[in-house]
Amino acid sequence: MGEVTFPDVPETWLCYNGGWADMAFALGQRDGFLTAGNMIPGFFFEPFGLDVPGQDDLPALADWNAGGWNKEVFYELDPDVILMDPTYLHGTGWDDDWDADDTAEIRDNVAPFFGNNCRRRREFHDYKLYSMYGAFERLAEAFQEQERYRAFAELHDEVLSEVQSRLPPEEERPEIGLINGGSNPEEGVFYPLHTQDEGYEMKPYRDLDVKSAFSKDLEAAGEADYERLLEVDPEIIVVHWGIGTTTPEADGFDAEAFHEQYVRPMEEDGVGSQLTAVQNGRVYPGAYGEQGPIVNLLQTEMKAQQLYPEEFGEFDPESFPEVPEDRQLFDRQRVRDIITGEF
């Protein structure tokens, strides 16, 4: 989008990807939040004193059942800045009726865009994807909150240094079979992913140097069945986005719903039940794909506990995101203090 300038520091904002909302919350910008199109569930933010509405309670930037983006909502909300990669609007092919001229109209009449699709690389762009903290640093400049950024970056570096120093030798680290949350074990359809892929959604796996049991070729093939999974037979299976499994009755992650959707069908399938990960009870909910600096800390801790319980303490699916203090890998109050500016 080129250079972006503002007459004043933006006060109100909206985004599409929840990772950008997480970054803005970390910079103390919760009050200016208007909506997000793909929001992180609010329970991720509760340990840090942030009250975040659920997706159903937010104005909808798009209605995919009706065909696409809702231009009127951009005008009605009238933000100071749109934290969004503009190519998300016209470059994805999701909305046949929206083109680059529509995007330019929003930019000229509503607010400038400030964003990068740094969750993952997609087929519609061939430009640089910023790292999470690379994007976060630039957003801090836009909001003039560089001190908060530096405080988060310092905490992040401390946590990673501590965790990485306690990892077992490389040859003793497990490979995992990472499948997308859209996989359907009931139908025997799985979408393999690679743990080292570009984008902030894979950051917890890259930071813990988690090797992928699935090859890039298998990921590129797009789909696998039980027989193909058994050929690879990963010792651990992780369901990407799985930690976002919830129900209206649950206050947070619903471990029972996760088991019913992903684990039970594997256990009851003649081939799936032969998988080592299934037999050993090592099918885990994976990181929520949308994440910024706040949620990433939780998910790095979660993944360390799932993969190395003897070193970091066992992950308790019944209580997430609450973690007993003696098993916490970072200070929750320190995060709250950065968000509120009391650091």
mmCIF file of C-alpha atoms in Angstrom:
data_model
loop_
_atom_site.group_PDB
_atom_site.id
_atom_site.type_symbol
_atom_site.label_atom_id
_atom_site.label_comp_id
_atom_site.label_asym_id
_atom_site.label_seq_id
_atom_site.Cartn_x
_atom_site.Cartn_y
_atom_site.Cartn_z
ATOM 1 C CA MET A 1 0.000 0.000 0.000
ATOM 2 C CA GLY A 2 3.021 2.244 -0.003
ATOM 3 C CA GLU A 3 3.664 4.940 2.574
ATOM 4 C CA VAL A 4 0.820 5.640 5.000
ATOM 5 C CA THR A 5 0.559 8.916 6.899
ATOM 6 C CA PHE A 6 -1.969 10.123 9.463
ATOM 7 C CA PRO A 7 -2.930 13.698 10.424
ATOM 8 C CA ASP A 8 -3.241 12.485 14.036
ATOM 9 C CA VAL A 9 -2.621 9.281 15.946
ATOM 10 C CA PRO A 10 -5.507 6.928 15.009
ATOM 11 C CA GLU A 11 -8.059 6.435 17.781
ATOM 12 C CA THR A 12 -10.578 4.042 16.203
ATOM 13 C CA TRP A 13 -9.791 1.017 14.094
ATOM 14 C CA LEU A 14 -11.098 -2.188 12.631
ATOM 15 C CA CYS A 15 -9.385 -5.229 11.193
ATOM 16 C CA TYR A 16 -10.159 -8.451 9.391
ATOM 17 C CA ASN A 17 -7.603 -10.848 10.883
ATOM 18 C CA GLY A 18 -7.740 -11.188 14.656
ATOM 19 C CA GLY A 19 -3.952 -11.204 14.891
ATOM 20 C CA TRP A 20 -3.998 -7.468 14.180
ATOM 21 C CA ALA A 21 -6.590 -6.962 16.925
ATOM 22 C CA ASP A 22 -4.286 -8.803 19.330
ATOM 23 C CA MET A 23 -1.412 -6.489 18.351
ATOM 24 C CA ALA A 24 -3.560 -3.400 18.876
ATOM 25 C CA PHE A 25 -4.837 -4.649 22.256
ATOM 26 C CA ALA A 26 -1.236 -5.225 23.327
ATOM 27 C CA LEU A 27 -0.568 -1.577 22.487
ATOM 28 C CA GLY A 28 -3.378 -0.387 24.768
ATOM 29 C CA GLN A 29 -5.872 0.275 21.965
ATOM 30 C CA ARG A 30 -8.845 -1.803 23.175
ATOM 31 C CA ASP A 31 -11.162 1.223 23.472
ATOM 32 C CA GLY A 32 -10.803 2.060 19.783
ATOM 33 C CA PHE A 33 -11.732 -1.428 18.553
ATOM 34 C CA LEU A 34 -14.781 -1.414 16.240
ATOM 35 C CA THR A 35 -14.901 -4.874 14.691
ATOM 36 C CA ALA A 36 -12.931 -7.752 13.194
ATOM 37 C CA GLY A 37 -13.931 -10.198 10.501
ATOM 38 C CA ASN A 38 -12.021 -13.202 11.841
ATOM 39 C CA MET A 39 -11.739 -12.557 15.567
ATOM 40 C CA ILE A 40 -9.894 -14.530 18.220
ATOM 41 C CA PRO A 41 -12.318 -15.950 20.821
ATOM 42 C CA GLY A 42 -12.580 -13.691 23.845
ATOM 43 C CA PHE A 43 -11.547 -16.342 26.375
ATOM 44 C CA PHE A 44 -7.933 -16.030 25.175
ATOM 45 C CA PHE A 45 -7.837 -12.473 26.509
ATOM 46 C CA GLU A 46 -9.604 -12.996 29.842
ATOM 47 C CA PRO A 47 -6.417 -13.860 31.798
ATOM 48 C CA PHE A 48 -5.141 -10.394 30.908
ATOM 49 C CA GLY A 49 -8.192 -8.398 31.963
ATOM 50 C CA LEU A 50 -9.449 -7.713 28.434
ATOM 51 C CA ASP A 51 -13.158 -7.949 27.728
ATOM 52 C CA VAL A 52 -13.481 -8.815 24.032
ATOM 53 C CA PRO A 53 -16.856 -9.519 22.384
ATOM 54 C CA GLY A 54 -17.461 -12.690 20.431
ATOM 55 C CA GLN A 55 -17.622 -12.769 16.661
ATOM 56 C CA ASP A 56 -21.429 -12.922 16.632
ATOM 57 C CA ASP A 57 -21.607 -9.695 18.632
ATOM 58 C CA LEU A 58 -19.441 -7.694 16.214
ATOM 59 C CA PRO A 59 -20.589 -5.819 13.105
ATOM 60 C CA ALA A 60 -19.972 -8.084 10.100
ATOM 61 C CA LEU A 61 -17.454 -6.881 7.532
ATOM 62 C CA ALA A 62 -18.607 -9.603 5.168
ATOM 63 C CA ASP A 63 -21.590 -11.856 4.634
ATOM 64 C CA TRP A 64 -20.260 -14.839 2.754
ATOM 65 C CA ASN A 65 -23.697 -16.450 2.540
ATOM 66 C CA ALA A 66 -24.919 -13.344 0.701
ATOM 67 C CA GLY A 67 -21.867 -13.121 -1.516
ATOM 68 C CA GLY A 68 -19.142 -10.996 -0.030
ATOM 69 C CA TRP A 69 -17.837 -7.851 1.603
ATOM 70 C CA ASN A 70 -20.246 -5.419 3.222
ATOM 71 C CA LYS A 71 -19.173 -1.980 1.987
ATOM 72 C CA GLU A 72 -21.809 -0.204 4.070
ATOM 73 C CA VAL A 73 -20.253 -1.430 7.329
ATOM 74 C CA PHE A 74 -16.924 0.214 6.483
ATOM 75 C CA TYR A 75 -18.751 3.523 5.969
ATOM 76 C CA GLU A 76 -20.981 3.150 9.041
ATOM 77 C CA LEU A 77 -18.112 2.379 11.413
ATOM 78 C CA ASP A 78 -15.911 5.100 9.890
ATOM 79 C CA PRO A 79 -12.602 4.081 11.528
ATOM 80 C CA ASP A 80 -9.472 6.175 11.603
ATOM 81 C CA VAL A 81 -7.479 3.250 10.199
ATOM 82 C CA ILE A 82 -8.210 -0.180 8.726
ATOM 83 C CA LEU A 83 -5.698 -2.759 9.982
ATOM 84 C CA MET A 84 -5.958 -4.992 6.989
ATOM 85 C CA ASP A 85 -4.058 -6.052 3.910
ATOM 86 C CA PRO A 86 -6.061 -4.354 1.122
ATOM 87 C CA THR A 87 -5.492 -7.308 -1.200
ATOM 88 C CA TYR A 88 -7.722 -9.287 1.139
ATOM 89 C CA LEU A 89 -10.597 -7.309 -0.354
ATOM 90 C CA HIS A 90 -9.922 -7.562 -4.067
ATOM 91 C CA GLY A 91 -7.137 -10.112 -4.473
ATOM 92 C CA THR A 92 -8.580 -13.262 -2.962
ATOM 93 C CA GLY A 93 -11.373 -13.999 -5.416
ATOM 94 C CA TRP A 94 -13.727 -14.429 -2.470
ATOM 95 C CA ASP A 95 -16.064 -11.708 -3.761
ATOM 96 C CA ASP A 96 -16.553 -11.621 -7.532
ATOM 97 C CA ASP A 97 -18.277 -8.238 -7.338
ATOM 98 C CA TRP A 98 -15.438 -6.457 -5.512
ATOM 99 C CA ASP A 99 -12.423 -5.188 -7.417
ATOM 100 C CA ALA A 100 -9.441 -2.896 -6.847
ATOM 101 C CA ASP A 101 -11.589 0.177 -7.502
ATOM 102 C CA ASP A 102 -13.839 -0.747 -4.579
ATOM 103 C CA THR A 103 -10.801 -1.070 -2.342
ATOM 104 C CA ALA A 104 -9.541 2.332 -3.500
ATOM 105 C CA GLU A 105 -12.973 3.814 -2.734
ATOM 106 C CA ILE A 106 -12.777 2.623 0.870
ATOM 107 C CA ARG A 107 -9.212 3.904 1.171
ATOM 108 C CA ASP A 108 -10.115 7.338 -0.196
ATOM 109 C CA ASN A 109 -13.503 7.819 1.487
ATOM 110 C CA VAL A 110 -13.238 5.928 4.773
ATOM 111 C CA ALA A 111 -9.688 5.383 6.052
ATOM 112 C CA PRO A 112 -6.209 4.302 5.010
ATOM 113 C CA PHE A 113 -5.264 0.637 5.092
ATOM 114 C CA PHE A 114 -2.420 -0.433 7.335
ATOM 115 C CA GLY A 115 -1.728 -4.144 7.286
ATOM 116 C CA ASN A 116 -0.073 -7.156 5.796
ATOM 117 C CA ASN A 117 -1.445 -10.653 5.407
ATOM 118 C CA CYS A 118 1.221 -12.088 7.643
ATOM 119 C CA ARG A 119 -0.758 -15.064 8.940
ATOM 120 C CA ARG A 120 0.246 -17.180 5.962
ATOM 121 C CA ARG A 121 1.392 -16.803 2.388
ATOM 122 C CA ARG A 122 -1.432 -17.113 -0.070
ATOM 123 C CA GLU A 123 -1.562 -17.547 -3.815
ATOM 124 C CA PHE A 124 -2.719 -13.975 -4.403
ATOM 125 C CA HIS A 125 0.448 -12.251 -3.234
ATOM 126 C CA ASP A 126 4.118 -12.476 -3.951
ATOM 127 C CA TYR A 127 5.353 -9.751 -1.629
ATOM 128 C CA LYS A 128 7.041 -9.786 1.754
ATOM 129 C CA LEU A 129 5.121 -11.160 4.702
ATOM 130 C CA TYR A 130 6.197 -9.470 7.885
ATOM 131 C CA SER A 131 6.959 -11.496 10.974
ATOM 132 C CA MET A 132 4.549 -11.038 13.861
ATOM 133 C CA TYR A 133 6.932 -8.735 15.686
ATOM 134 C CA GLY A 134 7.922 -6.970 12.472
ATOM 135 C CA ALA A 135 4.267 -6.074 11.897
ATOM 136 C CA PHE A 136 3.756 -5.328 15.599
ATOM 137 C CA GLU A 137 6.661 -2.852 15.606
ATOM 138 C CA ARG A 138 5.221 -0.977 12.630
ATOM 139 C CA LEU A 139 1.788 -0.861 14.211
ATOM 140 C CA ALA A 140 3.351 0.552 17.377
ATOM 141 C CA GLU A 141 4.754 3.385 15.280
ATOM 142 C CA ALA A 142 1.315 4.102 13.816
ATOM 143 C CA PHE A 143 -0.225 4.278 17.301
ATOM 144 C CA GLN A 144 2.872 5.977 18.769
ATOM 145 C CA GLU A 145 3.181 3.212 21.360
ATOM 146 C CA GLN A 146 6.810 2.252 20.889
ATOM 147 C CA GLU A 147 7.445 1.793 24.622
ATOM 148 C CA ARG A 148 4.674 -0.781 24.905
ATOM 149 C CA TYR A 149 6.081 -2.570 21.882
ATOM 150 C CA ARG A 150 9.558 -2.681 23.406
ATOM 151 C CA ALA A 151 8.154 -4.002 26.684
ATOM 152 C CA PHE A 152 6.342 -6.822 24.877
ATOM 153 C CA ALA A 153 9.361 -7.603 22.706
ATOM 154 C CA GLU A 154 11.547 -7.858 25.819
ATOM 155 C CA LEU A 155 9.080 -10.251 27.497
ATOM 156 C CA HIS A 156 8.749 -12.307 24.326
ATOM 157 C CA ASP A 157 12.517 -12.666 23.984
ATOM 158 C CA GLU A 158 12.860 -13.678 27.631
ATOM 159 C CA VAL A 159 10.179 -16.363 27.305
ATOM 160 C CA LEU A 160 11.661 -17.785 24.113
ATOM 161 C CA SER A 161 15.166 -17.809 25.560
ATOM 162 C CA GLU A 162 13.948 -19.660 28.652
ATOM 163 C CA VAL A 163 11.861 -22.193 26.728
ATOM 164 C CA GLN A 164 14.461 -22.883 24.053
ATOM 165 C CA SER A 165 17.175 -23.373 26.687
ATOM 166 C CA ARG A 166 15.093 -26.178 28.225
ATOM 167 C CA LEU A 167 14.293 -28.104 25.065
ATOM 168 C CA PRO A 168 15.776 -31.594 24.750
ATOM 169 C CA PRO A 169 18.543 -32.248 22.233
ATOM 170 C CA GLU A 170 17.348 -31.963 18.647
ATOM 171 C CA GLU A 171 17.508 -35.705 18.019
ATOM 172 C CA GLU A 172 15.100 -36.281 20.937
ATOM 173 C CA ARG A 173 12.437 -33.826 19.782
ATOM 174 C CA PRO A 174 9.266 -35.355 18.349
ATOM 175 C CA GLU A 175 7.879 -34.846 14.890
ATOM 176 C CA ILE A 176 4.202 -33.997 14.798
ATOM 177 C CA GLY A 177 1.471 -34.623 12.281
ATOM 178 C CA LEU A 178 -0.209 -31.222 11.997
ATOM 179 C CA ILE A 179 -3.667 -31.300 10.435
ATOM 180 C CA ASN A 180 -5.888 -28.325 9.726
ATOM 181 C CA GLY A 181 -8.947 -27.787 11.882
ATOM 182 C CA GLY A 182 -11.123 -28.183 8.803
ATOM 183 C CA SER A 183 -10.180 -31.872 8.711
ATOM 184 C CA ASN A 184 -13.091 -34.270 9.155
ATOM 185 C CA PRO A 185 -12.059 -37.467 10.966
ATOM 186 C CA GLU A 186 -15.663 -38.689 10.783
ATOM 187 C CA GLU A 187 -15.341 -38.787 6.992
ATOM 188 C CA GLY A 188 -11.665 -39.747 6.969
ATOM 189 C CA VAL A 189 -10.585 -36.479 5.331
ATOM 190 C CA PHE A 190 -7.462 -34.708 6.607
ATOM 191 C CA TYR A 191 -5.608 -31.596 5.455
ATOM 192 C CA PRO A 192 -1.889 -31.931 6.283
ATOM 193 C CA LEU A 193 0.092 -28.829 7.205
ATOM 194 C CA HIS A 194 3.803 -28.196 7.683
ATOM 195 C CA THR A 195 5.020 -26.819 10.996
ATOM 196 C CA GLN A 196 7.749 -24.667 9.444
ATOM 197 C CA ASP A 197 5.520 -22.757 7.031
ATOM 198 C CA GLU A 198 5.771 -18.982 6.767
ATOM 199 C CA GLY A 199 3.386 -16.784 8.742
ATOM 200 C CA TYR A 200 2.470 -15.983 12.319
ATOM 201 C CA GLU A 201 0.045 -18.909 12.577
ATOM 202 C CA MET A 202 3.005 -21.329 12.699
ATOM 203 C CA LYS A 203 5.134 -19.204 15.026
ATOM 204 C CA PRO A 204 4.735 -21.442 18.135
ATOM 205 C CA TYR A 205 5.902 -24.473 16.156
ATOM 206 C CA ARG A 206 8.845 -22.688 14.577
ATOM 207 C CA ASP A 207 9.907 -21.149 17.894
ATOM 208 C CA LEU A 208 9.922 -24.583 19.536
ATOM 209 C CA ASP A 209 11.666 -26.046 16.466
ATOM 210 C CA VAL A 210 8.850 -28.577 16.055
ATOM 211 C CA LYS A 211 9.576 -30.844 13.107
ATOM 212 C CA SER A 212 6.787 -31.856 10.749
ATOM 213 C CA ALA A 213 5.991 -35.513 10.181
ATOM 214 C CA PHE A 214 4.349 -34.451 6.933
ATOM 215 C CA SER A 215 6.417 -33.524 3.911
ATOM 216 C CA LYS A 216 5.878 -30.370 1.903
ATOM 217 C CA ASP A 217 4.679 -32.617 -0.930
ATOM 218 C CA LEU A 218 1.975 -34.112 1.264
ATOM 219 C CA GLU A 219 0.907 -30.641 2.335
ATOM 220 C CA ALA A 220 0.812 -29.525 -1.305
ATOM 221 C CA ALA A 221 -1.339 -32.534 -2.204
ATOM 222 C CA GLY A 222 -3.949 -30.900 0.005
ATOM 223 C CA GLU A 223 -5.743 -33.946 1.342
ATOM 224 C CA ALA A 224 -5.031 -37.294 2.973
ATOM 225 C CA ASP A 225 -7.082 -40.228 4.238
ATOM 226 C CA TYR A 226 -6.577 -42.595 7.163
ATOM 227 C CA GLU A 227 -4.415 -44.942 5.103
ATOM 228 C CA ARG A 228 -2.058 -42.118 4.130
ATOM 229 C CA LEU A 229 -1.871 -40.942 7.748
ATOM 230 C CA LEU A 230 -1.013 -44.468 8.850
ATOM 231 C CA GLU A 231 1.802 -44.654 6.296
ATOM 232 C CA VAL A 232 3.393 -41.669 8.030
ATOM 233 C CA ASP A 233 2.101 -42.667 11.492
ATOM 234 C CA PRO A 234 3.173 -39.567 13.454
ATOM 235 C CA GLU A 235 3.779 -40.115 17.155
ATOM 236 C CA ILE A 236 1.793 -36.955 17.895
ATOM 237 C CA ILE A 237 -1.159 -35.510 15.970
ATOM 238 C CA VAL A 238 -2.016 -31.846 16.464
ATOM 239 C CA VAL A 239 -5.183 -30.205 15.173
ATOM 240 C CA HIS A 240 -4.350 -26.682 14.000
ATOM 241 C CA TRP A 241 -6.938 -24.170 15.340
ATOM 242 C CA GLY A 242 -8.117 -26.934 17.682
ATOM 243 C CA ILE A 243 -7.717 -24.885 20.869
ATOM 244 C CA GLY A 244 -10.508 -22.669 19.544
ATOM 245 C CA THR A 245 -13.013 -25.529 19.807
ATOM 246 C CA THR A 246 -15.806 -24.272 21.990
ATOM 247 C CA THR A 247 -19.561 -24.499 22.562
ATOM 248 C CA PRO A 248 -22.142 -21.986 23.820
ATOM 249 C CA GLU A 249 -22.102 -23.763 27.184
ATOM 250 C CA ALA A 250 -18.327 -23.530 27.615
ATOM 251 C CA ASP A 251 -16.482 -20.508 29.026
ATOM 252 C CA GLY A 252 -13.403 -21.370 27.022
ATOM 253 C CA PHE A 253 -11.891 -24.308 25.206
ATOM 254 C CA ASP A 254 -14.271 -27.282 25.336
ATOM 255 C CA ALA A 255 -12.134 -30.403 25.759
ATOM 256 C CA GLU A 256 -15.143 -32.707 25.448
ATOM 257 C CA ALA A 257 -16.281 -31.087 22.195
ATOM 258 C CA PHE A 258 -12.732 -31.377 20.820
ATOM 259 C CA HIS A 259 -12.645 -35.069 21.712
ATOM 260 C CA GLU A 260 -16.021 -35.694 20.082
ATOM 261 C CA GLN A 261 -15.125 -33.859 16.887
ATOM 262 C CA TYR A 262 -11.568 -35.043 16.342
ATOM 263 C CA VAL A 263 -10.469 -37.866 18.651
ATOM 264 C CA ARG A 264 -13.456 -40.184 19.025
ATOM 265 C CA PRO A 265 -13.872 -40.705 15.239
ATOM 266 C CA MET A 266 -10.204 -41.673 14.997
ATOM 267 C CA GLU A 267 -10.556 -44.122 17.880
ATOM 268 C CA GLU A 268 -13.598 -45.757 16.274
ATOM 269 C CA ASP A 269 -12.180 -46.031 12.759
ATOM 270 C CA GLY A 270 -10.580 -49.357 11.848
ATOM 271 C CA VAL A 271 -7.490 -47.690 10.388
ATOM 272 C CA GLY A 272 -7.485 -44.559 12.516
ATOM 273 C CA SER A 273 -7.411 -46.610 15.694
ATOM 274 C CA GLN A 274 -4.063 -48.060 14.570
ATOM 275 C CA LEU A 275 -2.382 -44.655 14.585
ATOM 276 C CA THR A 276 0.324 -44.434 17.244
ATOM 277 C CA ALA A 277 -0.828 -40.979 18.374
ATOM 278 C CA VAL A 278 -4.381 -42.270 18.851
ATOM 279 C CA GLN A 279 -3.289 -45.373 20.752
ATOM 280 C CA ASN A 280 -1.053 -43.318 23.060
ATOM 281 C CA GLY A 281 -3.604 -40.565 23.685
ATOM 282 C CA ARG A 282 -1.472 -37.930 21.971
ATOM 283 C CA VAL A 283 -3.954 -36.098 19.767
ATOM 284 C CA TYR A 284 -3.811 -32.488 20.902
ATOM 285 C CA PRO A 285 -5.595 -29.246 20.136
ATOM 286 C CA GLY A 286 -3.202 -27.012 18.240
ATOM 287 C CA ALA A 287 -2.671 -23.274 18.227
ATOM 288 C CA TYR A 288 -5.408 -20.941 17.079
ATOM 289 C CA GLY A 289 -4.218 -19.631 13.725
ATOM 290 C CA GLU A 290 -5.045 -16.019 14.506
ATOM 291 C CA GLN A 291 -2.664 -14.698 17.128
ATOM 292 C CA GLY A 292 -0.707 -11.629 18.063
ATOM 293 C CA PRO A 293 1.800 -11.065 20.882
ATOM 294 C CA ILE A 294 -0.707 -11.728 23.705
ATOM 295 C CA VAL A 295 -2.204 -14.986 22.449
ATOM 296 C CA ASN A 296 1.155 -16.153 21.127
ATOM 297 C CA LEU A 297 2.596 -16.212 24.646
ATOM 298 C CA LEU A 298 -0.259 -18.455 25.798
ATOM 299 C CA GLN A 299 0.082 -20.746 22.813
ATOM 300 C CA THR A 300 3.845 -21.085 23.056
ATOM 301 C CA GLU A 301 3.380 -22.124 26.685
ATOM 302 C CA MET A 302 0.579 -24.514 25.696
ATOM 303 C CA LYS A 303 2.605 -26.167 22.968
ATOM 304 C CA ALA A 304 5.673 -26.572 25.210
ATOM 305 C CA GLN A 305 3.517 -28.316 27.817
ATOM 306 C CA GLN A 306 1.869 -30.614 25.281
ATOM 307 C CA LEU A 307 5.123 -31.738 23.703
ATOM 308 C CA TYR A 308 7.390 -31.731 26.780
ATOM 309 C CA PRO A 309 5.211 -32.263 29.873
ATOM 310 C CA GLU A 310 8.084 -33.620 31.954
ATOM 311 C CA GLU A 311 10.000 -30.370 31.494
ATOM 312 C CA PHE A 312 7.259 -27.733 31.378
ATOM 313 C CA GLY A 313 4.361 -29.338 33.243
ATOM 314 C CA GLU A 314 1.437 -31.167 31.707
ATOM 315 C CA PHE A 315 -1.110 -29.307 29.591
ATOM 316 C CA ASP A 316 -4.565 -29.432 31.198
ATOM 317 C CA PRO A 317 -7.255 -29.185 28.502
ATOM 318 C CA GLU A 318 -10.008 -28.869 31.101
ATOM 319 C CA SER A 319 -8.766 -25.548 32.444
ATOM 320 C CA PHE A 320 -7.184 -23.725 29.467
ATOM 321 C CA PRO A 321 -6.507 -20.780 29.290
ATOM 322 C CA GLU A 322 -6.085 -20.894 33.066
ATOM 323 C CA VAL A 323 -2.758 -22.462 34.055
ATOM 324 C CA PRO A 324 -1.590 -23.120 37.640
ATOM 325 C CA GLU A 325 0.963 -20.515 38.665
ATOM 326 C CA ASP A 326 3.735 -23.059 39.173
ATOM 327 C CA ARG A 327 3.364 -24.126 35.521
ATOM 328 C CA GLN A 328 3.161 -20.674 33.972
ATOM 329 C CA LEU A 329 6.056 -19.793 31.695
ATOM 330 C CA PHE A 330 5.386 -16.063 31.832
ATOM 331 C CA ASP A 331 3.940 -13.561 34.286
ATOM 332 C CA ARG A 332 0.305 -12.724 33.478
ATOM 333 C CA GLN A 333 0.413 -9.577 35.584
ATOM 334 C CA ARG A 334 3.375 -8.306 33.613
ATOM 335 C CA VAL A 335 1.306 -8.639 30.423
ATOM 336 C CA ARG A 336 -1.612 -6.797 32.053
ATOM 337 C CA ASP A 337 0.726 -4.032 33.147
ATOM 338 C CA ILE A 338 2.085 -3.532 29.641
ATOM 339 C CA ILE A 339 -1.429 -3.383 28.207
ATOM 340 C CA THR A 340 -2.542 -0.814 30.771
ATOM 341 C CA GLY A 341 0.679 1.173 30.519
ATOM 342 C CA GLU A 342 1.762 0.511 34.113
ATOM 343 C CA PHE A 343 5.110 -1.063 33.276
#
